[in-house]
mmCIF file of C-alpha atoms in Angstrom:
data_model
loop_
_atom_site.group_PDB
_atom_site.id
_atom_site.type_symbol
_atom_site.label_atom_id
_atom_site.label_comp_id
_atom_site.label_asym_id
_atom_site.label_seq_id
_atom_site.Cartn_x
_atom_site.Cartn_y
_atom_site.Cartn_z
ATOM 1 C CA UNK A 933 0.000 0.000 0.000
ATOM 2 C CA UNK A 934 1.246 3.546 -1.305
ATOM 3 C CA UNK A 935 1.890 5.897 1.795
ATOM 4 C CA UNK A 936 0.793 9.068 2.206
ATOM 5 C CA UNK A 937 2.839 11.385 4.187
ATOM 6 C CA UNK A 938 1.539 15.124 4.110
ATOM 7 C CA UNK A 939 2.888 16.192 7.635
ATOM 8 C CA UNK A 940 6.929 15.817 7.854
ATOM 9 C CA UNK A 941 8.625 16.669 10.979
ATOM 10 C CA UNK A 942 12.319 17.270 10.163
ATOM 11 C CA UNK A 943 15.593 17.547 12.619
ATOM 12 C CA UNK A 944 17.663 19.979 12.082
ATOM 13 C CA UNK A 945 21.780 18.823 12.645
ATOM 14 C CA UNK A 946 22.731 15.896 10.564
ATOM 15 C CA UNK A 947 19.523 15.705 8.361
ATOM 16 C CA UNK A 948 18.724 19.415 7.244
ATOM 17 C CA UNK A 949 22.438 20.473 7.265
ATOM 18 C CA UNK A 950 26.190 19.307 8.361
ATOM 19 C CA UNK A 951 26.740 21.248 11.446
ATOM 20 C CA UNK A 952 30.125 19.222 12.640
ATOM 21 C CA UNK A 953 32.587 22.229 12.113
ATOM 22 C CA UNK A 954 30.146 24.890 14.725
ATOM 23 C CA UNK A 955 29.264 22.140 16.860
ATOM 24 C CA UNK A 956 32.431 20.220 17.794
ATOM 25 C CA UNK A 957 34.231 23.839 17.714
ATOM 26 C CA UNK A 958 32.130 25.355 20.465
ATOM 27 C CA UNK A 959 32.200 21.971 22.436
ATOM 28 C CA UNK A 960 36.135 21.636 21.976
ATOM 29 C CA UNK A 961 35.750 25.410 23.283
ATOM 30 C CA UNK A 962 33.841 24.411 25.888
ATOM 31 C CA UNK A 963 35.754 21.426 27.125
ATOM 32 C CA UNK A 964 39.353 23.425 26.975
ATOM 33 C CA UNK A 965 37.442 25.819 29.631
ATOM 34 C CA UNK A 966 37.245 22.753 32.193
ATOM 35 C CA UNK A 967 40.849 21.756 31.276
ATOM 36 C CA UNK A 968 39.813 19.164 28.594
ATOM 37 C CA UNK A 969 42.442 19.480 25.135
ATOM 38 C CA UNK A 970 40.536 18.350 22.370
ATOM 39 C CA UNK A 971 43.264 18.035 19.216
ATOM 40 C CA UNK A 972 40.989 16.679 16.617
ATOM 41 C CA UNK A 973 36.938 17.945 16.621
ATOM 42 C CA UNK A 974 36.272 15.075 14.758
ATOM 43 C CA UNK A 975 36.470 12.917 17.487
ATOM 44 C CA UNK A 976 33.108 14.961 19.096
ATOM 45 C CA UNK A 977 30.645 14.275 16.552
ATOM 46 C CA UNK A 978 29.217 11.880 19.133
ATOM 47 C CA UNK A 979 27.494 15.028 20.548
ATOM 48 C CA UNK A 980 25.884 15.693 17.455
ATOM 49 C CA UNK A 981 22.331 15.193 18.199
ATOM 50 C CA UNK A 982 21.561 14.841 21.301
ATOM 51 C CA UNK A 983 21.162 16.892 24.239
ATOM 52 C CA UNK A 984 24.520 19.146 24.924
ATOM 53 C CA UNK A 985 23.460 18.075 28.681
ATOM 54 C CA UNK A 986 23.353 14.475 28.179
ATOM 55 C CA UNK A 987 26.487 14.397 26.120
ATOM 56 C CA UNK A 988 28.155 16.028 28.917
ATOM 57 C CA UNK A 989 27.084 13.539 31.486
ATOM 58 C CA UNK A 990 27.457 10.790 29.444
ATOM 59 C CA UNK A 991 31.333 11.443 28.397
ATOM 60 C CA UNK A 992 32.694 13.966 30.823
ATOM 61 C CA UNK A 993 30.608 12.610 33.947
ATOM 62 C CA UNK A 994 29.774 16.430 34.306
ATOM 63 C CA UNK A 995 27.985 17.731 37.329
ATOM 64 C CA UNK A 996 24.720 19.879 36.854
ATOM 65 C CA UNK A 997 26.251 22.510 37.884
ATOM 66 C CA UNK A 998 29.797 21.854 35.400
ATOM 67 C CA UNK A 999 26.675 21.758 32.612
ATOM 68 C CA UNK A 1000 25.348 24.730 33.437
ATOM 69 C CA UNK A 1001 28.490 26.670 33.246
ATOM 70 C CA UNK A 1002 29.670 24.413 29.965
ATOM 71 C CA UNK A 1003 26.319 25.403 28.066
ATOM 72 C CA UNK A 1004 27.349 28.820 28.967
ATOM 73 C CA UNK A 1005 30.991 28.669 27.462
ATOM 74 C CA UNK A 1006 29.694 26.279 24.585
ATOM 75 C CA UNK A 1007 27.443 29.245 23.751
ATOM 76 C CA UNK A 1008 29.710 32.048 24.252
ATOM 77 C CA UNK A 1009 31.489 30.096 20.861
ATOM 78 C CA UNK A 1010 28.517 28.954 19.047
ATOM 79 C CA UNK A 1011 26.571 32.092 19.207
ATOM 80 C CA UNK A 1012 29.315 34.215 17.714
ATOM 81 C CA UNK A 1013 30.542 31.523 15.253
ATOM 82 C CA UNK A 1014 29.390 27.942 15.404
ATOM 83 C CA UNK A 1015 25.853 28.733 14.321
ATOM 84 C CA UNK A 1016 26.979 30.021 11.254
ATOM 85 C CA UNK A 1017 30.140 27.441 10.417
ATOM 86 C CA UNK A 1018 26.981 25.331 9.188
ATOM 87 C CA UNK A 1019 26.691 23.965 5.718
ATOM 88 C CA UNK A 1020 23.401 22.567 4.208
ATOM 89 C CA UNK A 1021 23.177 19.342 2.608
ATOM 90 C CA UNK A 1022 23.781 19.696 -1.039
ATOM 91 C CA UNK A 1023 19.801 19.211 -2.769
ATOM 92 C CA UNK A 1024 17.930 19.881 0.596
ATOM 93 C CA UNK A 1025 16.838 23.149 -0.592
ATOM 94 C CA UNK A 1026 15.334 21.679 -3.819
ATOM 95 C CA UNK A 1027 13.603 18.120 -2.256
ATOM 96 C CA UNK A 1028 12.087 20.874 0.390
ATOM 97 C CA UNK A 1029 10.639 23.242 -2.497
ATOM 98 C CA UNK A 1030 9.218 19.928 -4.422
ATOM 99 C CA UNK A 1031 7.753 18.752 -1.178
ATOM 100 C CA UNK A 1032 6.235 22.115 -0.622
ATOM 101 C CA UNK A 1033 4.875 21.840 -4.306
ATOM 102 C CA UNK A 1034 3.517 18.565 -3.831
ATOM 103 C CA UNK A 1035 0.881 20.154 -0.822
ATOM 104 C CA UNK A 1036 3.337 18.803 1.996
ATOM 105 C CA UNK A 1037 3.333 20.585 5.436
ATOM 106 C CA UNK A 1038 7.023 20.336 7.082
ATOM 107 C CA UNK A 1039 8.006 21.390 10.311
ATOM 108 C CA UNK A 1040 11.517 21.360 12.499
ATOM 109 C CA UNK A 1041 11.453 18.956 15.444
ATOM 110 C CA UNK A 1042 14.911 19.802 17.301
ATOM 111 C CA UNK A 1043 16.766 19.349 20.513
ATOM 112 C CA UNK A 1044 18.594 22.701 19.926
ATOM 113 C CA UNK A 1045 16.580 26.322 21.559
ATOM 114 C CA UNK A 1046 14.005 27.070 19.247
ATOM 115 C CA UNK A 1047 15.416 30.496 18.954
ATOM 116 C CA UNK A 1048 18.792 29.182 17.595
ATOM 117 C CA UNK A 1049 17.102 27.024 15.169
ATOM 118 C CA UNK A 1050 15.147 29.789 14.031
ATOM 119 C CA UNK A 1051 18.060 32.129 13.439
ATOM 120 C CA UNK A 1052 20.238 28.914 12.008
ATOM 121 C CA UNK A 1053 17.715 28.186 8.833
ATOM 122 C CA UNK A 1054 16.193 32.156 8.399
ATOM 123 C CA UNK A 1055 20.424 32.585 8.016
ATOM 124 C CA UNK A 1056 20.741 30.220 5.245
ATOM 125 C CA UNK A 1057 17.167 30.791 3.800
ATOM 126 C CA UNK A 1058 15.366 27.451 4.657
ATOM 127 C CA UNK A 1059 12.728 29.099 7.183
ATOM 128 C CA UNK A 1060 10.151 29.667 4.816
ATOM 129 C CA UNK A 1061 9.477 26.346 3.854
ATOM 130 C CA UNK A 1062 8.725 25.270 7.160
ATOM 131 C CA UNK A 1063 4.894 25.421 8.991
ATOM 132 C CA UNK A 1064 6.185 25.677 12.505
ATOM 133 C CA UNK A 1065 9.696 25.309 14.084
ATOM 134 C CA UNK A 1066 10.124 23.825 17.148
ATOM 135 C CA UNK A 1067 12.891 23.326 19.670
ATOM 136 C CA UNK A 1068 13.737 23.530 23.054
ATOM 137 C CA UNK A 1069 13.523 26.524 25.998
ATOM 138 C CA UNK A 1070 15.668 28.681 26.584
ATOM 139 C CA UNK A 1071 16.469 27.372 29.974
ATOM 140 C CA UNK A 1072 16.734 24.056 28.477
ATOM 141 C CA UNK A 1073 13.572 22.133 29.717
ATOM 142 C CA UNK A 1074 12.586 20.891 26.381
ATOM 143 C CA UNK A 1075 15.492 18.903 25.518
ATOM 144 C CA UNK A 1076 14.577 15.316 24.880
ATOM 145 C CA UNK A 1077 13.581 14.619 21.042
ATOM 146 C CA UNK A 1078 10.136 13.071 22.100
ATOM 147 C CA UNK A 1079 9.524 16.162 24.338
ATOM 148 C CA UNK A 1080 9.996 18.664 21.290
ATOM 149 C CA UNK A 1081 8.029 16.231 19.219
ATOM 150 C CA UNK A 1082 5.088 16.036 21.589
ATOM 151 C CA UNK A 1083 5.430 20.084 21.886
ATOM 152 C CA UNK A 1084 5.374 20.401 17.674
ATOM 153 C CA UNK A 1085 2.289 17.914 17.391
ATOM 154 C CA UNK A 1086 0.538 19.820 20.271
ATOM 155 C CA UNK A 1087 1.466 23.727 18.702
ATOM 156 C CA UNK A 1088 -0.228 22.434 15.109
ATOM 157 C CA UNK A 1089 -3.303 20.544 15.994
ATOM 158 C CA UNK A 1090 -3.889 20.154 12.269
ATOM 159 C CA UNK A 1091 -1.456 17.343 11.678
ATOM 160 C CA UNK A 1092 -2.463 13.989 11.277
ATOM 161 C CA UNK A 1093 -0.206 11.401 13.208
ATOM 162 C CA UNK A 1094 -1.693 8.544 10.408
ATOM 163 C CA UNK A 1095 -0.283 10.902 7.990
ATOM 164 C CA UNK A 1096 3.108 12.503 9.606
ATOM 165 C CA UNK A 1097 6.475 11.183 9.496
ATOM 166 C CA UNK A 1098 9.611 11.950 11.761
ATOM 167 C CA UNK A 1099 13.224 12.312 9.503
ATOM 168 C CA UNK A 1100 16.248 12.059 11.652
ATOM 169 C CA UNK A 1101 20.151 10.790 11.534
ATOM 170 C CA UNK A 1102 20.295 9.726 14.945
ATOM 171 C CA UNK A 1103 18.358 6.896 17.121
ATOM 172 C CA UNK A 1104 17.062 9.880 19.227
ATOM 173 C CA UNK A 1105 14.928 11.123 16.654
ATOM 174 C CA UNK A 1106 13.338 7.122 15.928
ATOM 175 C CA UNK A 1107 12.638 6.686 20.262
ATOM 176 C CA UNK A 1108 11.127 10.320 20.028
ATOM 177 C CA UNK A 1109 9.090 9.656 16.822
ATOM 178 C CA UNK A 1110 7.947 6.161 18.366
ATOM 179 C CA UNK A 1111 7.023 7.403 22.114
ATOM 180 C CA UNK A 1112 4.744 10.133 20.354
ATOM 181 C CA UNK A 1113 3.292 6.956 18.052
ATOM 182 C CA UNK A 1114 4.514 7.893 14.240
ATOM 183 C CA UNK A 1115 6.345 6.758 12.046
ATOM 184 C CA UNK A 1116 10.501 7.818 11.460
ATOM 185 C CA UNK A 1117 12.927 7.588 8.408
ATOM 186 C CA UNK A 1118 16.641 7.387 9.352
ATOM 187 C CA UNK A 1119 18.848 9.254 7.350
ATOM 188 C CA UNK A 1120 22.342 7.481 6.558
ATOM 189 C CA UNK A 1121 23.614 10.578 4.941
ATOM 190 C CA UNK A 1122 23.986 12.218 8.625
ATOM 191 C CA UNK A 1123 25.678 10.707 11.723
ATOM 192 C CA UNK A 1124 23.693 7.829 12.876
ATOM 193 C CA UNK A 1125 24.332 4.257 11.415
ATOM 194 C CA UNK A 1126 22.121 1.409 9.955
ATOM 195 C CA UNK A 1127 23.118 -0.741 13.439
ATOM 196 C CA UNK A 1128 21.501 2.113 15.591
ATOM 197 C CA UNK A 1129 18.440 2.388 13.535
ATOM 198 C CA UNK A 1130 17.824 -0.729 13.063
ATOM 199 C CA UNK A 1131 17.716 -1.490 17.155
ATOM 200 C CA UNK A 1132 15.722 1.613 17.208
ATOM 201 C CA UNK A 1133 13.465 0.214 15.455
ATOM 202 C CA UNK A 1134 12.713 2.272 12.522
ATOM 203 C CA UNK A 1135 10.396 2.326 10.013
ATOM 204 C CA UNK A 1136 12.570 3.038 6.962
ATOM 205 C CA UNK A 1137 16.151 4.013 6.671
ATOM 206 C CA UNK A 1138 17.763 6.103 3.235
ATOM 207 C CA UNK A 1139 20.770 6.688 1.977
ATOM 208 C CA UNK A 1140 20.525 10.081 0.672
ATOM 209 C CA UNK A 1141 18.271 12.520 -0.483
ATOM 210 C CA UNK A 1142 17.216 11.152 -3.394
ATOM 211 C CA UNK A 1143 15.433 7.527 -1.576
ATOM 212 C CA UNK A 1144 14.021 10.027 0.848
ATOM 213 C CA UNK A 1145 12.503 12.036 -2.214
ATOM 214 C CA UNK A 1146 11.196 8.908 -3.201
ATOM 215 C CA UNK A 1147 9.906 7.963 0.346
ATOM 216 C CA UNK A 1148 8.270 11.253 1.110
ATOM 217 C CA UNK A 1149 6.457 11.996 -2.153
ATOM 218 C CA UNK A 1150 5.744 8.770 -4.290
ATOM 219 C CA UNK A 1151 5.705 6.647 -1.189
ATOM 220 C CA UNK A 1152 8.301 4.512 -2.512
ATOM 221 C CA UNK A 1153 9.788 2.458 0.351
ATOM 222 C CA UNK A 1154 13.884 1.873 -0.015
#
């Protein structure tokens, strides 16, 4: 059976755009400020996608107050510069327009502070072809993906959970698509991997932007 998907909830890092350079600068930034050296960023694209908070905790056993004052370093970087050392995925600008074309409604479904989010895509013109963008607080009590979900789906009471889809790179966005009951694509273009898909379960995974095309308008599975 052909699927029908005319409300798509997007991430943002790793899925709209490539946002290692800003990211794992401000949180190299951040970590030199507690005494951490961090040579190569490349080795902190682990804390691309989820939570800065729960990275933190999870690989630095930070303390909630160490997180508090490492958001506000982190921030101190990525406000200045890391927001904009951003590059979108080559084609995402054109697969949004067609979907936009073909009636779809789209909306942003991130971890990051709404307002960042907002000033990340209106910077590199993607704003407009999204309903709604959503994201967490300011004071960071929004953070979990199926928090933000649940806070998109309850802002636009028009979408249709037998109609909407969740597209994500990590396994964050497939738990937060599940625990609000639709649907998720993983994206193998970003910085998840088949193996954590697959044991989170999701409903169809792509290789680039060209299966999710495929996926999202002609509701041709991969």
């Amino acid at each position: 059976m052909k699927k029908n998907f005319q409300y798509i909830l997007w991430d943002l890092d790793g899925t709209l755009s490539d946002p290692m350079v800003g990211i794992c600068s401000a949180v190299q930034y951040a970590l030199k400020h507690f005494g951490f050296e961090v040579d190569d960023i490349r080795t902190l694209t682990p804390f691309i996608g989820p939570p800065l908070q729960q990275s933190l905790k999870e690989f630095y056993h930070f303390t909630p107050e160490q997180i508090k004052e490492a958001h506000r370093v982190y921030n101190e970087y990525f406000i200045a510069r890391g927001m904009f050392e951003n590059v979108m995925y080559e084609g995402i600008d054109t697969l949004l327009e067609k979907l936009r074309q073909e009636g779809k409604h789209l909306y942003v479904a991130t971890s990051k502070p709404e307002k960042l989010a907002k000033r990340i895509l209106e910077h590199f013109g993607l704003a407009s072809y999204f309903d709604f963008i959503g994201g967490d607080t300011d004071n960071l009590t929004r953070s979990a993906k199926s928090e933000v979900i649940r806070y998109v789906l309850s802002e636009n009471k028009a979408i249709n959970p037998a109609q909407a889809i969740m597209v994500g790179d990590r396994k964050f966005d497939i738990a937060g698509a599940k625990a609000n009951g639709i649907p998720a694509v993983g994206v193998l273009y970003g910085y998840g991997n088949r193996e954590e898909f697959v044991e989170a379960n999701a409903d169809y995974i792509v290789h680039d932007l060209k299966e999710l095309e495929n996926l999202l308008i002609k509701g041709v599975e991969p």
